[in-house]
Tab-separated table of C-alpha atoms in Angstrom:
chain	number	residue	atom	x	y	z
A	156	MET	CA	-34.060	31.611	-33.292
A	157	SER	CA	-37.557	33.086	-33.334
A	158	PRO	CA	-38.148	36.832	-33.379
A	159	GLY	CA	-39.202	36.652	-29.778
A	160	ASN	CA	-35.674	35.876	-28.810
A	161	SER	CA	-34.242	38.965	-30.510
A	162	ILE	CA	-34.325	42.717	-29.802
A	163	ARG	CA	-35.478	45.177	-32.479
A	164	TRP	CA	-34.067	48.722	-32.377
A	165	PRO	CA	-35.398	51.523	-34.686
A	166	LEU	CA	-32.429	53.407	-36.136
A	167	ALA	CA	-32.035	57.076	-37.156
A	168	ARG	CA	-29.876	58.228	-40.025
A	169	ALA	CA	-26.587	56.423	-39.829
A	170	THR	CA	-23.204	57.155	-41.256
A	171	GLY	CA	-20.834	54.707	-42.879
A	172	SER	CA	-21.554	51.784	-45.036
A	173	ARG	CA	-24.226	49.288	-44.149
A	174	LYS	CA	-22.775	45.830	-43.700
A	175	GLY	CA	-24.115	42.404	-43.103
A	176	CYS	CA	-24.262	40.366	-39.987
A	177	GLY	CA	-20.520	40.048	-39.791
A	178	GLY	CA	-19.816	43.777	-40.138
A	179	SER	CA	-19.237	46.354	-37.448
A	180	PRO	CA	-22.287	47.980	-35.812
A	181	ARG	CA	-23.625	51.166	-37.359
A	182	ARG	CA	-22.932	54.547	-35.725
A	183	LEU	CA	-25.977	56.676	-34.960
A	184	GLU	CA	-25.790	60.478	-35.057
A	185	GLU	CA	-27.983	61.552	-32.170
A	186	GLY	CA	-29.355	58.322	-30.959
A	187	ARG	CA	-32.971	59.201	-31.896
A	188	PRO	CA	-35.055	58.424	-35.009
A	189	LEU	CA	-35.420	61.112	-37.783
A	190	SER	CA	-38.715	62.681	-38.902
A	191	PRO	CA	-40.202	61.276	-42.076
A	192	ALA	CA	-39.222	62.922	-45.405
A	193	PRO	CA	-41.622	65.652	-46.780
A	194	THR	CA	-43.961	64.604	-49.535
A	195	GLY	CA	-46.568	66.318	-51.805
A	196	PRO	CA	-46.676	70.202	-51.866
A	197	ALA	CA	-43.867	70.549	-49.348
A	198	ARG	CA	-41.606	68.519	-51.533
A	199	GLY	CA	-42.615	70.654	-54.561
A	200	ALA	CA	-41.842	73.953	-52.735
A	201	GLN	CA	-38.371	72.725	-51.893
A	202	LEU	CA	-37.655	71.823	-55.495
A	203	LYS	CA	-39.057	75.232	-56.732
A	204	HIS	CA	-36.627	77.252	-54.660
A	205	GLY	CA	-33.690	75.002	-55.679
A	206	HIS	CA	-33.172	73.581	-52.245
A	207	VAL	CA	-33.040	69.850	-52.449
A	208	PRO	CA	-32.248	68.353	-49.095
A	209	PRO	CA	-30.739	64.926	-49.077
A	210	SER	CA	-33.115	62.099	-48.799
A	211	PRO	CA	-33.276	60.785	-45.290
A	212	ALA	CA	-32.339	57.216	-44.668
A	213	PRO	CA	-35.354	55.065	-44.313
A	214	THR	CA	-36.256	53.996	-40.834
A	215	SER	CA	-35.229	50.333	-40.402
A	216	THR	CA	-35.049	47.710	-37.748
A	217	VAL	CA	-31.768	45.772	-36.979
A	218	VAL	CA	-32.142	42.409	-35.264
A	219	ILE	CA	-29.464	41.970	-32.569
A	220	TRP	CA	-29.019	38.330	-31.356
A	221	CYS	CA	-28.627	37.870	-27.638
A	222	PRO	CA	-25.941	35.128	-27.031
A	223	THR	CA	-26.851	34.763	-23.366
A	224	GLU	CA	-30.390	33.596	-24.098
A	225	TRP	CA	-29.155	31.288	-26.862
A	226	LEU	CA	-26.603	29.601	-24.548
A	227	LEU	CA	-29.204	29.288	-21.825
A	228	GLN	CA	-31.590	27.476	-24.155
A	229	SER	CA	-28.763	25.185	-25.326
A	230	PHE	CA	-27.868	24.229	-21.732
A	231	ILE	CA	-31.486	23.575	-20.852
A	232	TRP	CA	-31.939	21.348	-23.893
A	233	LYS	CA	-28.796	19.295	-23.122
A	234	GLY	CA	-29.828	18.950	-19.488
A	235	LEU	CA	-33.222	17.610	-20.487
A	236	CYS	CA	-31.601	15.056	-22.803
A	237	SER	CA	-29.207	13.812	-20.131
A	238	TRP	CA	-32.000	13.702	-17.534
A	239	GLY	CA	-33.997	11.563	-19.931
A	240	LYS	CA	-31.115	9.097	-20.155
A	241	MET	CA	-30.616	8.929	-16.365
A	242	ALA	CA	-34.268	8.336	-15.779
A	243	HIS	CA	-34.324	5.309	-18.055
A	244	SER	CA	-36.277	2.412	-16.571
A	245	GLN	CA	-33.663	-0.275	-17.397
A	246	ASN	CA	-31.126	-0.879	-14.575
A	247	SER	CA	-27.670	-2.508	-14.921
A	248	MET	CA	-27.289	-6.041	-13.592
A	249	GLU	CA	-23.537	-5.636	-12.939
A	250	LEU	CA	-22.095	-5.081	-9.464
A	251	PRO	CA	-21.041	-1.553	-8.537
A	252	ILE	CA	-17.436	-0.618	-9.096
A	253	ASN	CA	-14.919	-1.458	-6.285
A	254	ILE	CA	-17.368	-3.711	-4.443
A	255	ASN	CA	-15.840	-7.003	-3.217
A	256	ALA	CA	-18.499	-9.689	-3.176
A	257	THR	CA	-16.426	-11.907	-0.878
A	258	GLN	CA	-16.311	-9.422	2.000
A	259	ILE	CA	-18.717	-9.605	4.885
A	260	THR	CA	-19.861	-6.918	7.264
A	261	THR	CA	-18.495	-7.887	10.659
A	262	ALA	CA	-19.878	-6.795	13.993
A	263	TYR	CA	-18.143	-4.076	15.953
A	264	GLY	CA	-15.793	-4.721	18.864
A	265	HIS	CA	-16.320	-7.722	21.106
A	266	ARG	CA	-19.324	-8.904	19.059
A	267	ALA	CA	-17.205	-9.603	15.929
A	268	LEU	CA	-15.964	-13.094	16.797
A	269	PRO	CA	-19.237	-14.399	18.329
A	270	ARG	CA	-21.132	-13.357	15.213
A	271	LEU	CA	-18.519	-14.968	12.950
A	272	LYS	CA	-18.834	-18.129	15.021
A	273	GLU	CA	-22.561	-18.175	14.284
A	274	GLU	CA	-21.941	-17.592	10.586
A	275	LEU	CA	-19.459	-20.482	10.463
A	276	GLN	CA	-22.378	-22.753	11.349
A	277	SER	CA	-24.688	-21.264	8.693
A	278	GLU	CA	-26.367	-23.503	6.147
A	279	ASP	CA	-25.631	-20.970	3.420
A	280	LEU	CA	-22.346	-21.717	1.638
A	281	GLN	CA	-21.584	-18.109	0.758
A	282	THR	CA	-22.067	-17.026	4.367
A	283	ARG	CA	-19.575	-19.642	5.580
A	284	GLN	CA	-17.040	-18.603	2.964
A	285	LYS	CA	-17.321	-14.921	3.851
A	286	ALA	CA	-16.976	-15.664	7.559
A	287	LEU	CA	-13.790	-17.664	6.908
A	288	MET	CA	-12.337	-14.839	4.840
A	289	ALA	CA	-13.013	-12.413	7.672
A	290	LEU	CA	-11.331	-14.811	10.115
A	291	CYS	CA	-8.233	-14.939	7.904
A	292	ASP	CA	-7.816	-11.211	8.545
A	293	LEU	CA	-8.617	-11.311	12.254
A	294	MET	CA	-6.401	-14.278	13.157
A	295	HIS	CA	-3.242	-12.288	12.551
A	296	ASP	CA	-3.893	-10.765	15.957
A	297	PRO	CA	-2.937	-13.127	18.838
A	298	GLU	CA	-5.617	-11.560	21.027
A	299	CYS	CA	-8.282	-12.575	18.502
A	300	ILE	CA	-6.879	-16.118	18.467
A	301	TYR	CA	-7.199	-16.278	22.235
A	302	LYS	CA	-10.816	-15.013	22.124
A	303	ALA	CA	-11.718	-17.400	19.306
A	304	MET	CA	-10.299	-20.311	21.290
A	305	ASN	CA	-12.334	-19.346	24.357
A	306	ILE	CA	-15.684	-19.043	22.543
A	307	GLY	CA	-15.277	-22.375	20.718
A	308	CYS	CA	-14.315	-21.333	17.187
A	309	MET	CA	-11.667	-24.072	16.982
A	310	GLU	CA	-14.322	-26.788	17.136
A	311	ASN	CA	-16.235	-25.079	14.334
A	312	LEU	CA	-13.066	-24.969	12.234
A	313	LYS	CA	-12.488	-28.685	12.857
A	314	ALA	CA	-15.973	-29.394	11.546
A	315	LEU	CA	-15.407	-27.249	8.461
A	316	LEU	CA	-12.369	-29.356	7.522
A	317	LYS	CA	-14.903	-31.990	6.401
A	318	ASP	CA	-16.995	-29.545	4.340
A	319	SER	CA	-17.916	-30.629	0.824
A	320	SER	CA	-16.863	-27.278	-0.636
A	321	SER	CA	-13.193	-27.115	-1.601
A	322	MET	CA	-13.157	-23.345	-1.047
A	323	VAL	CA	-14.365	-23.795	2.529
A	324	ARG	CA	-11.629	-26.373	3.190
A	325	ILE	CA	-9.007	-24.110	1.638
A	326	LYS	CA	-9.959	-21.085	3.741
A	327	THR	CA	-10.271	-23.225	6.882
A	328	THR	CA	-6.732	-24.572	6.483
A	329	GLU	CA	-5.536	-21.035	5.818
A	330	VAL	CA	-7.092	-19.841	9.078
A	331	LEU	CA	-5.416	-22.726	10.920
A	332	TYR	CA	-2.061	-22.011	9.281
A	333	ILE	CA	-2.233	-18.369	10.386
A	334	THR	CA	-3.271	-19.521	13.862
A	335	ALA	CA	-0.299	-21.905	14.130
A	336	SER	CA	2.134	-19.077	13.402
A	337	HIS	CA	1.513	-17.689	16.926
A	338	SER	CA	2.406	-19.356	20.198
A	339	VAL	CA	-1.153	-19.058	21.532
A	340	GLY	CA	-2.371	-20.653	18.302
A	341	ARG	CA	-0.023	-23.631	18.730
A	342	TYR	CA	-1.454	-24.078	22.203
A	343	ALA	CA	-4.946	-24.102	20.656
A	344	PHE	CA	-3.816	-26.786	18.182
A	345	LEU	CA	-2.703	-29.018	21.019
A	346	GLU	CA	-5.732	-28.362	23.210
A	347	HIS	CA	-8.329	-29.085	20.517
A	348	ASP	CA	-6.503	-31.926	18.713
A	349	ILE	CA	-6.293	-30.059	15.416
A	350	VAL	CA	-3.242	-32.075	14.308
A	351	LEU	CA	-5.168	-35.288	13.750
A	352	ALA	CA	-8.141	-33.497	12.146
A	353	LEU	CA	-5.826	-31.887	9.606
A	354	SER	CA	-4.196	-35.201	8.698
A	355	PHE	CA	-7.350	-36.337	6.886
A	356	LEU	CA	-6.663	-33.666	4.251
A	357	LEU	CA	-3.220	-35.009	3.319
A	358	ASN	CA	-4.839	-36.544	0.223
A	359	ASP	CA	-7.124	-33.612	-0.546
A	360	PRO	CA	-7.478	-33.027	-4.307
A	361	SER	CA	-6.859	-29.291	-3.874
A	362	PRO	CA	-3.124	-28.446	-3.884
A	363	VAL	CA	-3.802	-25.125	-2.129
A	364	CYS	CA	-5.471	-26.978	0.727
A	365	ARG	CA	-2.528	-29.378	1.071
A	366	GLY	CA	-0.076	-26.502	0.943
A	367	ASN	CA	-1.824	-24.759	3.842
A	368	LEU	CA	-1.787	-28.029	5.776
A	369	TYR	CA	1.980	-28.475	5.306
A	370	LYS	CA	2.605	-24.891	6.370
A	371	ALA	CA	0.471	-25.379	9.484
A	372	TYR	CA	2.504	-28.459	10.472
A	373	MET	CA	5.745	-26.614	9.730
A	374	GLN	CA	4.728	-23.810	12.101
A	375	LEU	CA	3.542	-26.224	14.775
A	376	VAL	CA	6.865	-28.136	15.041
A	377	GLN	CA	8.748	-24.945	15.872
A	378	VAL	CA	8.163	-25.936	19.495
A	379	PRO	CA	9.211	-29.399	20.780
A	380	ARG	CA	5.722	-30.164	22.051
A	381	GLY	CA	4.303	-29.652	18.573
A	382	ALA	CA	6.829	-32.066	17.060
A	383	GLN	CA	6.037	-34.607	19.767
A	384	GLU	CA	2.324	-34.253	19.005
A	385	ILE	CA	2.881	-35.114	15.331
A	386	ILE	CA	5.056	-38.092	16.305
A	387	SER	CA	2.541	-39.355	18.848
A	388	LYS	CA	-0.258	-39.274	16.252
A	389	GLY	CA	1.763	-41.541	13.941
A	390	LEU	CA	1.987	-38.989	11.136
A	391	ILE	CA	5.715	-39.329	10.374
A	392	SER	CA	5.241	-42.279	8.037
A	393	LEU	CA	2.516	-40.359	6.180
A	394	LEU	CA	4.769	-37.342	5.784
A	395	VAL	CA	7.609	-39.538	4.489
A	396	TRP	CA	5.236	-41.027	1.939
A	397	LYS	CA	3.958	-37.590	0.887
A	398	LEU	CA	7.562	-36.475	0.433
A	399	GLN	CA	7.875	-39.064	-2.322
A	400	VAL	CA	4.581	-38.425	-4.122
A	401	GLU	CA	4.300	-34.635	-3.956
A	402	VAL	CA	5.305	-33.060	-7.266
A	403	GLU	CA	5.456	-29.448	-6.091
A	404	GLU	CA	8.971	-28.648	-4.857
A	405	GLU	CA	7.588	-26.027	-2.492
A	406	PHE	CA	5.492	-28.700	-0.768
A	407	GLN	CA	8.546	-30.954	-0.509
A	408	GLU	CA	10.413	-28.160	1.265
A	409	PHE	CA	7.563	-27.721	3.763
A	410	ILE	CA	7.541	-31.467	4.500
A	411	LEU	CA	11.331	-31.547	4.915
A	412	ASP	CA	11.188	-28.591	7.321
A	413	THR	CA	8.649	-30.513	9.382
A	414	LEU	CA	10.618	-33.776	9.303
A	415	VAL	CA	13.891	-32.112	10.287
A	416	LEU	CA	12.495	-30.993	13.643
A	417	CYS	CA	10.489	-34.168	14.215
A	418	LEU	CA	13.497	-36.420	13.535
A	419	ARG	CA	15.461	-34.465	16.102
A	420	GLU	CA	12.945	-35.594	18.717
A	421	ASP	CA	12.565	-39.219	17.613
A	422	ALA	CA	13.541	-40.953	14.356
A	423	THR	CA	12.244	-44.444	15.171
A	424	GLU	CA	9.040	-44.288	13.126
A	425	ALA	CA	10.801	-42.602	10.235
A	426	LEU	CA	13.529	-45.262	10.090
A	427	GLY	CA	10.813	-47.879	9.845
A	428	SER	CA	9.364	-45.994	6.849
A	429	ASN	CA	12.592	-46.089	4.781
A	430	VAL	CA	13.224	-42.400	5.338
A	431	VAL	CA	16.938	-42.842	4.540
A	432	LEU	CA	16.161	-44.074	1.015
A	433	VAL	CA	13.735	-41.215	0.434
A	434	LEU	CA	16.239	-38.631	1.680
A	435	LYS	CA	18.936	-40.201	-0.489
A	436	GLN	CA	16.835	-39.420	-3.549
A	437	LYS	CA	16.299	-35.845	-2.396
A	438	LEU	CA	20.068	-35.352	-2.036
A	439	LEU	CA	20.255	-35.613	-5.829
A	440	SER	CA	17.593	-32.951	-6.430
A	441	ALA	CA	18.368	-29.986	-8.676
A	442	ASN	CA	16.796	-27.685	-6.087
A	443	GLN	CA	19.460	-26.442	-3.675
A	444	ASN	CA	16.949	-25.926	-0.851
A	445	ILE	CA	15.765	-29.532	-1.106
A	446	ARG	CA	19.371	-30.804	-1.121
A	447	SER	CA	20.244	-28.734	1.929
A	448	LYS	CA	17.152	-29.738	3.919
A	449	ALA	CA	17.512	-33.413	2.988
A	450	ALA	CA	21.107	-33.374	4.253
A	451	HIS	CA	19.917	-31.675	7.449
A	452	ALA	CA	17.277	-34.377	7.920
A	453	LEU	CA	19.951	-37.073	7.440
A	454	LEU	CA	22.032	-35.332	10.084
A	455	ASN	CA	19.194	-35.804	12.591
A	456	VAL	CA	18.541	-39.375	11.420
A	457	SER	CA	22.209	-40.270	11.936
A	458	MET	CA	22.068	-39.295	15.597
A	459	SER	CA	20.620	-42.702	16.440
A	460	GLN	CA	22.602	-45.930	16.131
A	461	GLU	CA	20.082	-47.426	13.732
A	462	GLY	CA	20.240	-44.310	11.605
A	463	LYS	CA	24.033	-44.563	11.315
A	464	LYS	CA	23.749	-48.168	10.195
A	465	GLN	CA	21.139	-47.387	7.539
A	466	VAL	CA	23.175	-44.479	6.171
A	467	CYS	CA	26.096	-46.864	5.662
A	468	GLN	CA	23.901	-49.694	4.433
A	469	PHE	CA	22.218	-47.680	1.669
A	470	ASP	CA	25.509	-46.110	0.486
A	471	VAL	CA	24.501	-42.560	1.342
A	472	ILE	CA	28.009	-41.548	2.462
A	473	THR	CA	29.263	-41.455	-1.129
A	474	ILE	CA	26.598	-38.885	-2.021
A	475	LEU	CA	27.324	-36.854	1.115
A	476	VAL	CA	31.028	-36.687	0.194
A	477	ARG	CA	30.040	-35.486	-3.271
A	478	LEU	CA	27.907	-32.749	-1.710
A	479	LEU	CA	30.963	-31.413	0.124
A	480	LYS	CA	31.881	-29.820	-3.218
A	481	ASP	CA	28.440	-28.320	-3.782
A	482	PRO	CA	28.463	-24.605	-4.746
A	483	VAL	CA	25.965	-23.789	-1.972
A	484	GLU	CA	27.509	-23.314	1.475
A	485	HIS	CA	24.458	-24.543	3.379
A	486	VAL	CA	24.458	-27.804	1.452
A	487	LYS	CA	28.145	-28.388	2.249
A	488	SER	CA	27.621	-27.539	5.903
A	489	ASN	CA	24.713	-29.970	6.350
A	490	ALA	CA	26.519	-32.710	4.401
A	491	ALA	CA	29.516	-32.345	6.711
A	492	GLY	CA	27.183	-32.545	9.718
A	493	ALA	CA	25.627	-35.776	8.427
A	494	LEU	CA	29.125	-37.229	7.887
A	495	MET	CA	30.086	-36.136	11.388
A	496	PHE	CA	27.467	-38.495	12.887
A	497	ALA	CA	27.687	-41.254	10.281
A	498	THR	CA	31.455	-41.665	10.777
A	499	VAL	CA	31.106	-42.361	14.477
A	500	ILE	CA	30.830	-46.076	13.729
A	501	THR	CA	33.747	-47.949	12.140
A	502	GLU	CA	31.789	-48.850	9.031
A	503	GLY	CA	31.064	-45.170	8.411
A	504	LYS	CA	34.715	-44.183	8.936
A	505	TYR	CA	36.041	-46.525	6.282
A	506	ALA	CA	33.196	-45.755	3.881
A	507	ALA	CA	34.113	-42.047	4.087
A	508	LEU	CA	37.847	-42.771	3.685
A	509	GLU	CA	37.163	-44.853	0.590
A	510	ALA	CA	35.090	-41.995	-0.824
A	511	GLN	CA	38.066	-39.614	-0.361
A	512	ALA	CA	36.278	-37.398	2.161
A	513	ILE	CA	39.388	-35.920	3.809
A	514	SER	CA	40.344	-33.533	1.009
A	515	PRO	CA	36.945	-31.735	0.659
A	516	LEU	CA	36.582	-31.629	4.457
A	517	LEU	CA	39.950	-29.874	4.757
A	518	GLU	CA	38.799	-27.311	2.186
A	519	LEU	CA	35.639	-26.759	4.221
A	520	LEU	CA	37.787	-25.620	7.177
A	521	HIS	CA	38.171	-22.299	5.304
A	522	SER	CA	34.433	-21.836	4.721
A	523	PRO	CA	32.896	-18.451	5.611
A	524	MET	CA	30.216	-20.320	7.608
A	525	THR	CA	31.248	-21.053	11.191
A	526	VAL	CA	28.862	-24.014	11.412
A	527	ALA	CA	30.450	-25.538	8.313
A	528	ARG	CA	33.930	-25.242	9.813
A	529	LEU	CA	32.717	-26.753	13.069
A	530	ASN	CA	31.054	-29.731	11.329
A	531	ALA	CA	34.123	-30.319	9.147
A	532	THR	CA	36.441	-30.247	12.173
A	533	LYS	CA	34.340	-32.818	14.030
A	534	ALA	CA	34.024	-35.035	10.936
A	535	LEU	CA	37.814	-34.998	10.459
A	536	THR	CA	38.235	-35.874	14.140
A	537	MET	CA	36.082	-38.967	13.581
A	538	LEU	CA	38.176	-39.966	10.566
A	539	ALA	CA	41.403	-39.430	12.539
A	540	GLU	CA	40.353	-42.222	14.893
A	541	ALA	CA	41.140	-44.675	12.086
A	542	PRO	CA	44.877	-45.268	11.539
A	543	GLU	CA	44.603	-44.416	7.834
A	544	GLY	CA	42.830	-41.147	8.608
A	545	ARG	CA	45.291	-40.207	11.339
A	546	LYS	CA	48.176	-40.751	8.980
A	547	ALA	CA	46.629	-38.624	6.257
A	548	LEU	CA	45.932	-35.734	8.654
A	549	GLN	CA	49.377	-35.558	10.249
A	550	ALA	CA	50.529	-32.909	7.797
A	551	HIS	CA	47.511	-30.684	8.479
A	552	VAL	CA	47.938	-30.194	12.216
A	553	PRO	CA	48.941	-26.495	11.744
A	554	THR	CA	45.538	-25.839	10.180
A	555	PHE	CA	43.829	-27.058	13.342
A	556	ARG	CA	46.280	-25.076	15.473
A	557	ALA	CA	45.177	-21.918	13.671
A	558	LEU	CA	41.566	-22.692	14.511
A	559	GLU	CA	42.450	-22.907	18.203
A	560	VAL	CA	43.513	-19.261	18.351
A	561	GLU	CA	40.963	-17.839	15.915
A	562	THR	CA	38.613	-15.222	17.382
A	563	TYR	CA	34.930	-14.748	16.558
A	564	GLU	CA	32.245	-12.202	17.260
A	565	LYS	CA	30.147	-14.667	19.252
A	566	PRO	CA	32.001	-16.080	22.284
A	567	GLN	CA	29.947	-19.292	22.373
A	568	VAL	CA	30.771	-20.083	18.746
A	569	ALA	CA	34.451	-19.339	19.314
A	570	GLU	CA	34.562	-21.596	22.343
A	571	ALA	CA	32.870	-24.492	20.524
A	572	LEU	CA	35.162	-24.294	17.487
A	573	GLN	CA	38.339	-23.891	19.550
A	574	ARG	CA	37.403	-26.870	21.702
A	575	ALA	CA	36.713	-28.973	18.589
A	576	ALA	CA	40.099	-27.978	17.110
A	577	ARG	CA	41.940	-28.966	20.327
A	578	ILE	CA	40.226	-32.353	20.360
A	579	ALA	CA	41.117	-32.871	16.675
A	580	VAL	CA	44.793	-32.110	17.340
A	581	SER	CA	44.880	-34.482	20.299
A	582	VAL	CA	43.333	-37.296	18.242
A	583	ILE	CA	45.637	-36.730	15.256
A	584	GLU	CA	48.758	-36.647	17.446
A	585	PHE	CA	47.715	-39.656	19.484
A	586	LYS	CA	50.305	-42.427	19.511
A	587	PRO	CA	49.245	-45.837	20.766
């Protein structure tokens, strides 16, 4: 540090030893400088009379460093260096932190959906993608679905299903899937004929797009009118075909969920598409959900006379009897339900008796699932109509008697099971 940054103090005679910079400060006697020592004749007179005063300490200057000024200069220097870095002319080309490039600034209030509708028609690809992503968030609200339907957004979404960008098609099907999860959205599907427009994406190369399509159909068939719409458009045969070719098990489950409810309405088109053979393959799947849903679909197929005949013709009853011993309760319950309908005809009765179906059905009467017990009781009633089945069930009448008096939490379930047990007893004890 320069001398200008220090303070010089003249010192008088001091006591104690003089130390360096690291020593303790010197103690002054009176706090004022001493007079200079006598020289010349005065010094000679003092020596003549024998009085020799001690030599005074020479007047000196001690430099005391001021830490405050030194720290201040250090801070100023560091500040100037950092300011020089901040003021550099080169700017970063990276996006700011926590900024999502896919988000779009939506209008406030009632102007949000009309503006998004305009952006859906934009020529800019990024603008269309951002508008679709905003719609994915808004369509969770049924009120927004109703407003979007009224201002014509559904027609814009139908047009975007044909977009050349796979991302646009993916987000469009996602918006439609979210829309179909609400009752007002299902109404919009039916009003604007979205079902047929979606069917053109069944062969889309993007698996995400196809997955959204299957989920949209699955949500739509939750109401009978939605299932009837899919049947009327002739899409059952396409769904049966996709059930065979889709590799993803999750997609197969979505298709089976859709077919189960559609086959309950009408199985004619499906029977013409060899649906029984396809479902027979799915009964052998390692996935328990696929096995259960395939058995449920066969239950609905077997409601019709033609379905019963095909189940017997393609030897599906043997597999259904094997599934009665499946470790999953839902699989056993649905297999018993399919046997319940398939054994209505004589051919089905004897096919089940040859496959030794009575023993696993009797074990299913003790299942924790009420539906499984009900299906098993009705299936055994069908088998008891054959003389061989009636003879085999004679010893198990007390089991059915116990079901007649069993109580349940739900009165409707108790009434259905008790009535089925009474009918089974009457059939078993029938004597021609």
